[in-house]
Tab-separated table of C-alpha atoms in Angstrom:
chain	number	residue	atom	x	y	z
P	1	UNK	CA	46.879	5.143	-8.421
P	2	UNK	CA	47.132	7.147	-11.689
P	3	UNK	CA	43.909	5.455	-12.560
P	4	UNK	CA	42.126	6.624	-9.255
P	5	UNK	CA	43.280	10.127	-9.995
P	6	UNK	CA	41.964	9.944	-13.331
P	7	UNK	CA	38.455	8.713	-11.978
P	8	UNK	CA	38.764	11.749	-9.532
P	9	UNK	CA	39.350	14.051	-12.469
P	10	UNK	CA	36.587	12.607	-14.567
P	11	UNK	CA	34.189	12.606	-11.628
P	12	UNK	CA	35.229	15.868	-10.208
P	13	UNK	CA	31.608	16.963	-10.052
P	14	UNK	CA	30.494	13.932	-8.130
P	15	UNK	CA	30.413	13.565	-4.339
P	16	UNK	CA	33.327	10.982	-4.554
P	17	UNK	CA	34.323	9.756	-1.103
P	18	UNK	CA	36.814	7.374	-2.465
P	19	UNK	CA	34.548	4.368	-1.726
P	20	UNK	CA	33.791	2.727	-5.101
P	21	UNK	CA	30.405	1.868	-3.861
P	22	UNK	CA	29.506	5.538	-3.214
P	23	UNK	CA	30.407	6.480	-6.606
P	24	UNK	CA	28.169	3.982	-8.070
P	25	UNK	CA	24.975	5.520	-9.563
P	26	UNK	CA	21.731	4.971	-7.613
P	27	UNK	CA	18.730	4.817	-9.758
P	28	UNK	CA	16.049	5.236	-7.095
P	29	UNK	CA	12.810	3.280	-7.161
P	30	UNK	CA	10.973	5.989	-5.379
P	31	UNK	CA	9.961	9.177	-7.432
P	32	UNK	CA	12.419	11.963	-6.872
P	33	UNK	CA	10.849	14.980	-5.804
P	34	UNK	CA	11.448	18.096	-8.046
P	35	UNK	CA	11.877	20.052	-4.758
P	36	UNK	CA	12.926	18.266	-1.580
P	37	UNK	CA	10.596	18.689	1.559
P	38	UNK	CA	12.172	19.530	4.945
P	39	UNK	CA	11.438	17.130	7.793
P	40	UNK	CA	8.196	18.535	9.011
P	41	UNK	CA	7.540	20.076	12.456
P	42	UNK	CA	4.367	18.859	14.130
P	43	UNK	CA	3.194	17.261	17.387
P	44	UNK	CA	0.799	14.398	17.731
P	45	UNK	CA	0.138	11.691	20.256
P	46	UNK	CA	1.443	8.332	20.076
P	47	UNK	CA	-0.655	5.150	20.846
P	48	UNK	CA	-0.154	5.440	24.704
P	49	UNK	CA	-1.174	9.047	24.608
P	50	UNK	CA	2.293	10.659	24.970
P	51	UNK	CA	3.280	13.720	23.018
P	52	UNK	CA	5.224	13.016	20.035
P	53	UNK	CA	7.179	15.852	18.520
P	54	UNK	CA	7.858	14.413	15.009
P	55	UNK	CA	11.000	16.499	13.967
P	56	UNK	CA	12.604	16.030	17.262
P	57	UNK	CA	11.880	12.206	17.601
P	58	UNK	CA	13.030	11.406	13.944
P	59	UNK	CA	15.772	13.885	13.490
P	60	UNK	CA	18.872	12.679	11.528
P	61	UNK	CA	17.176	9.251	10.933
P	62	UNK	CA	15.849	7.774	7.768
P	63	UNK	CA	12.011	8.097	8.303
P	64	UNK	CA	9.003	6.854	6.429
P	65	UNK	CA	5.942	9.086	6.811
P	66	UNK	CA	2.432	8.005	5.855
P	67	UNK	CA	-0.951	9.303	6.422
P	68	UNK	CA	-3.564	6.716	6.314
P	69	UNK	CA	-6.530	5.366	8.264
P	70	UNK	CA	-7.062	1.950	9.923
P	71	UNK	CA	-10.294	1.282	8.178
P	72	UNK	CA	-8.433	1.393	4.801
P	73	UNK	CA	-8.913	-1.928	3.127
P	74	UNK	CA	-6.614	-1.364	0.000
P	75	UNK	CA	-3.889	1.263	-0.182
P	76	UNK	CA	-2.865	1.417	3.492
P	77	UNK	CA	-2.374	-2.213	3.956
P	78	UNK	CA	-0.592	-2.692	0.572
P	79	UNK	CA	1.885	-0.022	1.568
P	80	UNK	CA	2.540	-1.288	5.051
P	81	UNK	CA	2.642	-5.000	4.044
P	82	UNK	CA	5.297	-4.219	1.578
P	83	UNK	CA	7.354	-2.082	4.071
P	84	UNK	CA	7.126	-4.690	6.857
P	85	UNK	CA	8.345	-7.358	4.450
P	86	UNK	CA	11.198	-4.923	3.409
P	87	UNK	CA	12.229	-4.454	7.101
P	88	UNK	CA	12.404	-8.182	7.569
P	89	UNK	CA	14.531	-8.583	4.548
P	90	UNK	CA	16.778	-5.651	5.515
P	91	UNK	CA	17.450	-7.330	8.873
P	92	UNK	CA	19.815	-9.507	7.166
P	93	UNK	CA	22.213	-6.961	6.093
P	94	UNK	CA	21.310	-4.344	8.750
P	95	UNK	CA	20.631	-5.979	12.034
P	96	UNK	CA	19.643	-2.804	13.832
P	97	UNK	CA	17.388	-1.556	10.980
P	98	UNK	CA	14.470	-1.119	13.238
P	99	UNK	CA	16.577	1.317	15.379
P	100	UNK	CA	17.944	3.129	12.374
P	101	UNK	CA	14.797	3.536	10.267
P	102	UNK	CA	11.676	4.842	11.645
P	103	UNK	CA	8.319	4.131	10.144
P	104	UNK	CA	5.677	6.472	11.096
P	105	UNK	CA	1.854	5.885	10.272
P	106	UNK	CA	-0.499	8.895	11.085
P	107	UNK	CA	-4.094	7.881	11.445
P	108	UNK	CA	-6.006	10.714	9.811
P	109	UNK	CA	-9.578	9.429	10.713
P	110	UNK	CA	-9.854	11.044	14.033
P	111	UNK	CA	-13.375	9.666	15.106
P	112	UNK	CA	-12.130	5.868	14.411
P	113	UNK	CA	-8.395	6.039	14.677
P	114	UNK	CA	-7.799	5.755	18.346
P	115	UNK	CA	-4.323	5.284	19.747
P	116	UNK	CA	-5.293	1.754	20.737
P	117	UNK	CA	-6.671	0.920	17.327
P	118	UNK	CA	-3.709	2.342	15.490
P	119	UNK	CA	-1.407	0.365	17.585
P	120	UNK	CA	-3.160	-2.892	17.038
P	121	UNK	CA	-3.356	-2.135	13.229
P	122	UNK	CA	0.448	-1.545	13.128
P	123	UNK	CA	1.239	-4.632	15.274
P	124	UNK	CA	-0.380	-6.503	12.548
P	125	UNK	CA	2.640	-5.372	10.312
P	126	UNK	CA	5.624	-4.670	12.517
P	127	UNK	CA	5.396	-3.663	16.271
P	128	UNK	CA	8.390	-1.371	15.823
P	129	UNK	CA	6.337	1.067	13.654
P	130	UNK	CA	5.246	4.236	15.324
P	131	UNK	CA	1.535	5.202	15.096
P	132	UNK	CA	0.288	8.638	15.760
P	133	UNK	CA	-3.167	10.211	16.349
P	134	UNK	CA	-4.602	13.604	16.907
P	135	UNK	CA	-7.564	15.836	16.940
P	136	UNK	CA	-8.899	16.771	13.447
P	137	UNK	CA	-7.037	20.195	13.878
P	138	UNK	CA	-3.889	18.714	14.914
P	139	UNK	CA	-4.012	16.175	11.969
P	140	UNK	CA	-4.525	19.166	9.463
P	141	UNK	CA	-1.518	20.955	10.963
P	142	UNK	CA	0.665	17.810	10.581
P	143	UNK	CA	-0.475	17.314	6.856
P	144	UNK	CA	0.013	20.782	6.064
P	145	UNK	CA	3.566	20.784	7.619
P	146	UNK	CA	4.341	17.652	5.591
P	147	UNK	CA	2.858	19.374	2.379
P	148	UNK	CA	0.707	16.283	1.724
P	149	UNK	CA	-2.902	16.545	0.230
P	150	UNK	CA	-5.365	17.074	3.213
P	151	UNK	CA	-7.515	13.868	3.970
P	152	UNK	CA	-11.113	14.284	3.747
P	153	UNK	CA	-14.183	11.788	4.701
P	154	UNK	CA	-15.788	10.689	1.346
P	155	UNK	CA	-19.339	11.451	0.786
P	156	UNK	CA	-21.817	8.570	1.466
P	157	UNK	CA	-21.402	5.654	3.911
P	158	UNK	CA	-22.687	5.604	7.463
P	159	UNK	CA	-20.816	6.867	10.562
P	160	UNK	CA	-19.549	3.146	11.109
P	161	UNK	CA	-18.675	2.575	7.442
P	162	UNK	CA	-17.092	5.351	5.323
P	163	UNK	CA	-13.989	5.773	3.456
P	164	UNK	CA	-11.383	8.575	3.590
P	165	UNK	CA	-9.345	10.055	0.788
P	166	UNK	CA	-5.892	10.802	1.855
P	167	UNK	CA	-2.227	11.054	0.548
P	168	UNK	CA	-1.427	8.102	-1.442
P	169	UNK	CA	2.231	7.964	-1.063
P	170	UNK	CA	4.886	7.443	1.581
P	171	UNK	CA	7.500	10.218	2.217
P	172	UNK	CA	11.079	9.184	2.915
P	173	UNK	CA	13.195	11.653	4.996
P	174	UNK	CA	16.824	11.036	5.035
P	175	UNK	CA	19.693	11.804	7.322
P	176	UNK	CA	19.906	15.396	5.914
P	177	UNK	CA	16.405	15.898	7.253
P	178	UNK	CA	14.947	16.398	3.832
P	179	UNK	CA	12.367	14.206	1.926
P	180	UNK	CA	13.759	13.789	-1.647
P	181	UNK	CA	11.723	10.661	-2.606
P	182	UNK	CA	8.090	9.648	-2.218
P	183	UNK	CA	6.656	6.131	-2.880
P	184	UNK	CA	3.412	5.371	-4.824
P	185	UNK	CA	1.211	2.518	-3.461
P	186	UNK	CA	2.525	0.100	-5.920
P	187	UNK	CA	5.909	0.147	-4.364
P	188	UNK	CA	7.037	-3.471	-3.745
P	189	UNK	CA	9.053	-4.899	-0.863
P	190	UNK	CA	11.966	-5.142	-3.286
P	191	UNK	CA	11.836	-1.576	-4.143
P	192	UNK	CA	11.942	-0.549	-0.421
P	193	UNK	CA	14.877	-2.993	0.173
P	194	UNK	CA	16.693	-1.425	-2.831
P	195	UNK	CA	16.116	2.264	-1.730
P	196	UNK	CA	16.463	1.794	2.012
P	197	UNK	CA	19.721	-0.204	1.705
P	198	UNK	CA	21.221	2.661	-0.395
P	199	UNK	CA	19.991	5.264	2.157
P	200	UNK	CA	21.412	3.144	4.981
P	201	UNK	CA	24.877	2.709	3.413
P	202	UNK	CA	25.356	6.261	1.759
P	203	UNK	CA	22.363	8.547	2.706
P	204	UNK	CA	20.695	10.533	-0.036
P	205	UNK	CA	22.427	11.468	-3.233
P	206	UNK	CA	20.899	12.807	-6.359
P	207	UNK	CA	21.621	9.820	-8.594
Z	1	UNK	CA	7.070	5.160	-10.859
Z	2	UNK	CA	4.740	2.834	-12.675
Z	3	UNK	CA	1.375	3.893	-13.306
Z	4	UNK	CA	-1.592	2.526	-11.393
Z	5	UNK	CA	-5.394	1.991	-11.789
Z	6	UNK	CA	-7.462	0.938	-14.468
Z	7	UNK	CA	-5.692	0.947	-17.849
Z	8	UNK	CA	-6.519	-0.362	-21.270
Z	9	UNK	CA	-3.665	-2.822	-21.614
Z	10	UNK	CA	-4.540	-6.485	-21.901
Z	11	UNK	CA	-5.171	-8.591	-18.835
Z	12	UNK	CA	-1.960	-10.506	-19.325
Z	13	UNK	CA	0.135	-7.475	-19.514
Z	14	UNK	CA	-1.656	-6.171	-16.500
Z	15	UNK	CA	-1.110	-9.033	-14.509
Z	16	UNK	CA	2.532	-9.409	-15.488
Z	17	UNK	CA	2.990	-5.808	-14.297
Z	18	UNK	CA	1.294	-6.388	-11.185
Z	19	UNK	CA	3.537	-9.510	-10.516
Z	20	UNK	CA	6.274	-7.626	-9.233
Z	21	UNK	CA	4.146	-6.982	-6.193
Z	22	UNK	CA	4.909	-9.698	-3.593
Z	23	UNK	CA	1.530	-8.967	-2.429
Z	24	UNK	CA	-0.107	-9.998	-5.865
Z	25	UNK	CA	2.186	-12.967	-6.090
Z	26	UNK	CA	0.618	-14.118	-2.785
Z	27	UNK	CA	-2.859	-13.558	-4.281
Z	28	UNK	CA	-2.078	-15.189	-7.589
Z	29	UNK	CA	0.072	-18.043	-6.382
Z	30	UNK	CA	2.074	-19.553	-9.450
Z	31	UNK	CA	-0.348	-19.626	-12.291
Z	32	UNK	CA	-1.399	-16.794	-14.444
Z	33	UNK	CA	-4.704	-17.920	-15.804
Z	34	UNK	CA	-5.677	-16.726	-19.286
Z	35	UNK	CA	-2.056	-16.335	-20.049
Z	36	UNK	CA	-0.963	-19.908	-20.222
Z	37	UNK	CA	-2.468	-23.060	-21.296
Z	38	UNK	CA	-4.208	-24.163	-18.108
Z	39	UNK	CA	-5.976	-21.972	-15.687
Z	40	UNK	CA	-6.674	-22.417	-12.046
Z	41	UNK	CA	-9.552	-24.281	-10.549
Z	42	UNK	CA	-12.629	-22.278	-10.701
Z	43	UNK	CA	-13.901	-21.264	-7.334
Z	44	UNK	CA	-17.433	-20.898	-8.530
Z	45	UNK	CA	-19.498	-20.754	-11.675
Z	46	UNK	CA	-22.893	-19.248	-12.429
Z	47	UNK	CA	-24.072	-19.563	-16.024
Z	48	UNK	CA	-21.074	-18.817	-18.279
Z	49	UNK	CA	-19.337	-16.924	-15.632
Z	50	UNK	CA	-16.173	-18.519	-13.914
Z	51	UNK	CA	-14.916	-17.110	-10.788
Z	52	UNK	CA	-11.234	-17.654	-10.144
Z	53	UNK	CA	-8.744	-17.115	-7.422
Z	54	UNK	CA	-10.867	-15.132	-4.921
Z	55	UNK	CA	-8.854	-13.781	-1.910
Z	56	UNK	CA	-10.100	-11.616	1.027
Z	57	UNK	CA	-7.146	-9.751	2.787
Z	58	UNK	CA	-7.239	-10.338	6.430
Z	59	UNK	CA	-8.358	-6.918	7.652
Z	60	UNK	CA	-6.330	-5.463	10.500
Z	61	UNK	CA	-9.192	-2.835	10.691
Z	62	UNK	CA	-12.704	-3.399	10.179
Z	63	UNK	CA	-12.672	-3.256	6.577
Z	64	UNK	CA	-11.392	-5.927	4.010
Z	65	UNK	CA	-10.818	-5.892	0.282
Z	66	UNK	CA	-12.112	-8.661	-1.804
Z	67	UNK	CA	-9.971	-9.582	-5.046
Z	68	UNK	CA	-10.846	-12.064	-7.630
Z	69	UNK	CA	-11.352	-12.494	-11.450
Z	70	UNK	CA	-14.545	-13.376	-13.385
Z	71	UNK	CA	-14.017	-15.033	-16.716
Z	72	UNK	CA	-16.977	-14.722	-19.190
Z	73	UNK	CA	-17.182	-17.741	-21.381
Z	74	UNK	CA	-20.531	-17.029	-22.837
Z	75	UNK	CA	-21.481	-14.996	-25.879
Z	76	UNK	CA	-23.309	-12.404	-23.906
Z	77	UNK	CA	-22.072	-9.574	-21.686
Z	78	UNK	CA	-22.891	-9.521	-18.067
Z	79	UNK	CA	-22.199	-7.191	-14.976
Z	80	UNK	CA	-21.123	-7.709	-11.380
Z	81	UNK	CA	-23.479	-5.508	-9.655
Z	82	UNK	CA	-23.141	-6.313	-6.011
Z	83	UNK	CA	-21.819	-8.536	-3.372
Z	84	UNK	CA	-22.701	-9.597	0.337
Z	85	UNK	CA	-21.311	-11.507	3.095
Z	86	UNK	CA	-22.614	-12.623	6.445
Z	87	UNK	CA	-19.347	-11.206	8.224
Z	88	UNK	CA	-19.927	-7.781	7.198
Z	89	UNK	CA	-22.956	-5.412	7.682
Z	90	UNK	CA	-21.804	-3.396	4.629
Z	91	UNK	CA	-20.475	-4.689	1.303
Z	92	UNK	CA	-20.003	-2.778	-1.857
Z	93	UNK	CA	-18.067	-2.464	-5.034
Z	94	UNK	CA	-15.435	-0.040	-5.127
Z	95	UNK	CA	-12.638	1.420	-7.196
Z	96	UNK	CA	-9.382	2.963	-5.796
Z	97	UNK	CA	-8.295	6.010	-7.749
Z	98	UNK	CA	-5.026	8.130	-7.301
Z	99	UNK	CA	-5.435	11.757	-8.414
Z	100	UNK	CA	-2.931	14.442	-7.706
Z	101	UNK	CA	-1.400	12.340	-4.927
Z	102	UNK	CA	-4.600	11.478	-3.138
Z	103	UNK	CA	-6.117	8.058	-2.976
Z	104	UNK	CA	-9.725	8.057	-3.172
Z	105	UNK	CA	-12.300	5.091	-2.916
Z	106	UNK	CA	-15.042	5.563	-5.124
Z	107	UNK	CA	-18.239	3.311	-4.834
Z	108	UNK	CA	-19.349	1.798	-8.024
Z	109	UNK	CA	-23.064	1.277	-7.571
Z	110	UNK	CA	-23.191	0.592	-11.440
Z	111	UNK	CA	-21.110	-2.373	-10.941
Z	112	UNK	CA	-18.311	-3.765	-13.348
Z	113	UNK	CA	-19.116	-5.070	-16.768
Z	114	UNK	CA	-17.593	-8.309	-18.097
Z	115	UNK	CA	-18.085	-8.659	-21.867
Z	116	UNK	CA	-18.157	-11.895	-23.673
Z	117	UNK	CA	-14.711	-13.807	-23.578
Z	118	UNK	CA	-13.454	-11.107	-21.126
Z	119	UNK	CA	-12.023	-11.229	-17.754
Z	120	UNK	CA	-13.156	-8.943	-15.010
Z	121	UNK	CA	-10.429	-8.302	-12.612
Z	122	UNK	CA	-10.648	-7.111	-9.038
Z	123	UNK	CA	-7.198	-6.219	-8.019
Z	124	UNK	CA	-5.266	-4.261	-5.361
Z	125	UNK	CA	-5.253	-0.666	-6.143
Z	126	UNK	CA	-7.995	-0.840	-8.677
Z	127	UNK	CA	-11.610	-2.442	-8.741
Z	128	UNK	CA	-12.317	-4.434	-5.699
Z	129	UNK	CA	-15.003	-5.519	-3.463
Z	130	UNK	CA	-15.183	-4.088	0.083
Z	131	UNK	CA	-16.544	-5.544	3.170
Z	132	UNK	CA	-17.011	-2.911	6.000
Z	133	UNK	CA	-17.883	-3.083	9.631
Z	134	UNK	CA	-16.560	-6.529	10.277
Z	135	UNK	CA	-16.934	-7.060	14.043
Z	136	UNK	CA	-14.858	-10.126	14.339
Z	137	UNK	CA	-12.020	-10.401	11.798
Z	138	UNK	CA	-11.661	-13.852	10.290
Z	139	UNK	CA	-8.479	-15.783	10.767
Z	140	UNK	CA	-5.896	-16.097	8.026
Z	141	UNK	CA	-6.232	-19.459	6.472
Z	142	UNK	CA	-10.006	-19.848	7.101
Z	143	UNK	CA	-12.615	-19.136	4.400
Z	144	UNK	CA	-15.452	-16.653	4.369
Z	145	UNK	CA	-18.665	-16.995	2.464
Z	146	UNK	CA	-19.298	-14.281	-0.120
Z	147	UNK	CA	-22.320	-13.797	-2.520
Z	148	UNK	CA	-21.680	-12.303	-5.611
Z	149	UNK	CA	-24.587	-10.909	-7.805
Z	150	UNK	CA	-24.583	-10.598	-11.591
Z	151	UNK	CA	-27.211	-8.741	-13.701
Z	152	UNK	CA	-27.941	-11.565	-15.851
Z	153	UNK	CA	-26.524	-14.856	-14.532
Z	154	UNK	CA	-27.913	-14.183	-10.907
Z	155	UNK	CA	-26.300	-14.711	-7.701
Z	156	UNK	CA	-23.547	-17.279	-6.592
Z	157	UNK	CA	-22.066	-17.844	-3.271
Z	158	UNK	CA	-18.442	-18.907	-2.914
Z	159	UNK	CA	-16.009	-19.658	-0.050
Z	160	UNK	CA	-13.232	-17.057	-0.250
Z	161	UNK	CA	-9.823	-18.059	1.263
Z	162	UNK	CA	-8.680	-15.275	3.924
Z	163	UNK	CA	-5.154	-14.431	3.176
Z	164	UNK	CA	-2.570	-12.376	4.862
Z	165	UNK	CA	-0.694	-9.116	4.299
Z	166	UNK	CA	3.025	-9.583	3.992
Z	167	UNK	CA	3.248	-8.784	7.777
Z	168	UNK	CA	4.348	-10.891	10.836
Z	169	UNK	CA	0.808	-12.270	11.289
Z	170	UNK	CA	0.906	-13.372	7.689
Z	171	UNK	CA	3.137	-16.108	7.402
Z	172	UNK	CA	5.415	-13.813	5.238
Z	173	UNK	CA	5.750	-14.543	1.656
Z	174	UNK	CA	9.462	-13.277	1.390
Z	175	UNK	CA	9.173	-14.392	-2.184
Z	176	UNK	CA	10.769	-13.264	-5.359
């Protein structure tokens, strides 16, 4: 007991819950944002056309948010392949991981990203992932609310074959309804398993 | 986070770094050619250029990325200047760049050089071939014909295996 009090004294600045694991330092694999971002308020449509109020639907839950497009051959499938693999692996420790963690993909390419197409794109990775679509104006509002760079159609190509520039990273909101971390597109499934397991066990802490 | 994109490090360092991607592991299988004593089987050869480990990532949308490496065993530089595939009405060389948190795909109509003794790498998140407007996506486990055009060596057609993302349709790699 004397030892524990000593630890308490030494660690008086830490958020010590008494649980040894919680006192363990977390070195996040994601990039820690210099200023956290609040869970954004925006409304889009889900694949079946229903209104999806992002902050209400996801409040209090760990949530991954990504703005991409379904014709994206490189960055988007890389992110989602790794996230899907991580979810499968996390199922071992957290059986209900798909209820606890929401993974949200917003299709920013309004002309081509229909609800149906976003749904079938996501089903390729994990049917539990949420797909959202909207008008160009609604998508702009959503990206502004999330404080990510606005997606734009790249010059060149044709109306059937063009590329889109968009935010390259995934934001992770934790149960405090803030995003403290973002993930570049070379994040591996192992990195996701590491960070999500910490978030599921203890929520966000700065280190 | 680790940096991405084209860097000036050697190919072995680059591959080793990318290896912590399960995705890349799936692409590369076990061997890292050029870094060990024996390389993989050439998928195609034209002149002194050896194409190894081509892979087309099964497209959930209408676009698919082509990854491969080209080893130049000759004494003269060459350049990959284009590609085409019967399954896609549009095919081009592209480069993914990330700047200020935005991912941008830039067409590279000038192509990609491959100097004598060098290895040109088309990899996830970097230089790659892109097939667009694919009407009927190919099945994982099948192969797709792709023709690569080089400035000096000319054209070569190879059969490129269609591989999966690490998604449920993909026979999941789970592997580290």
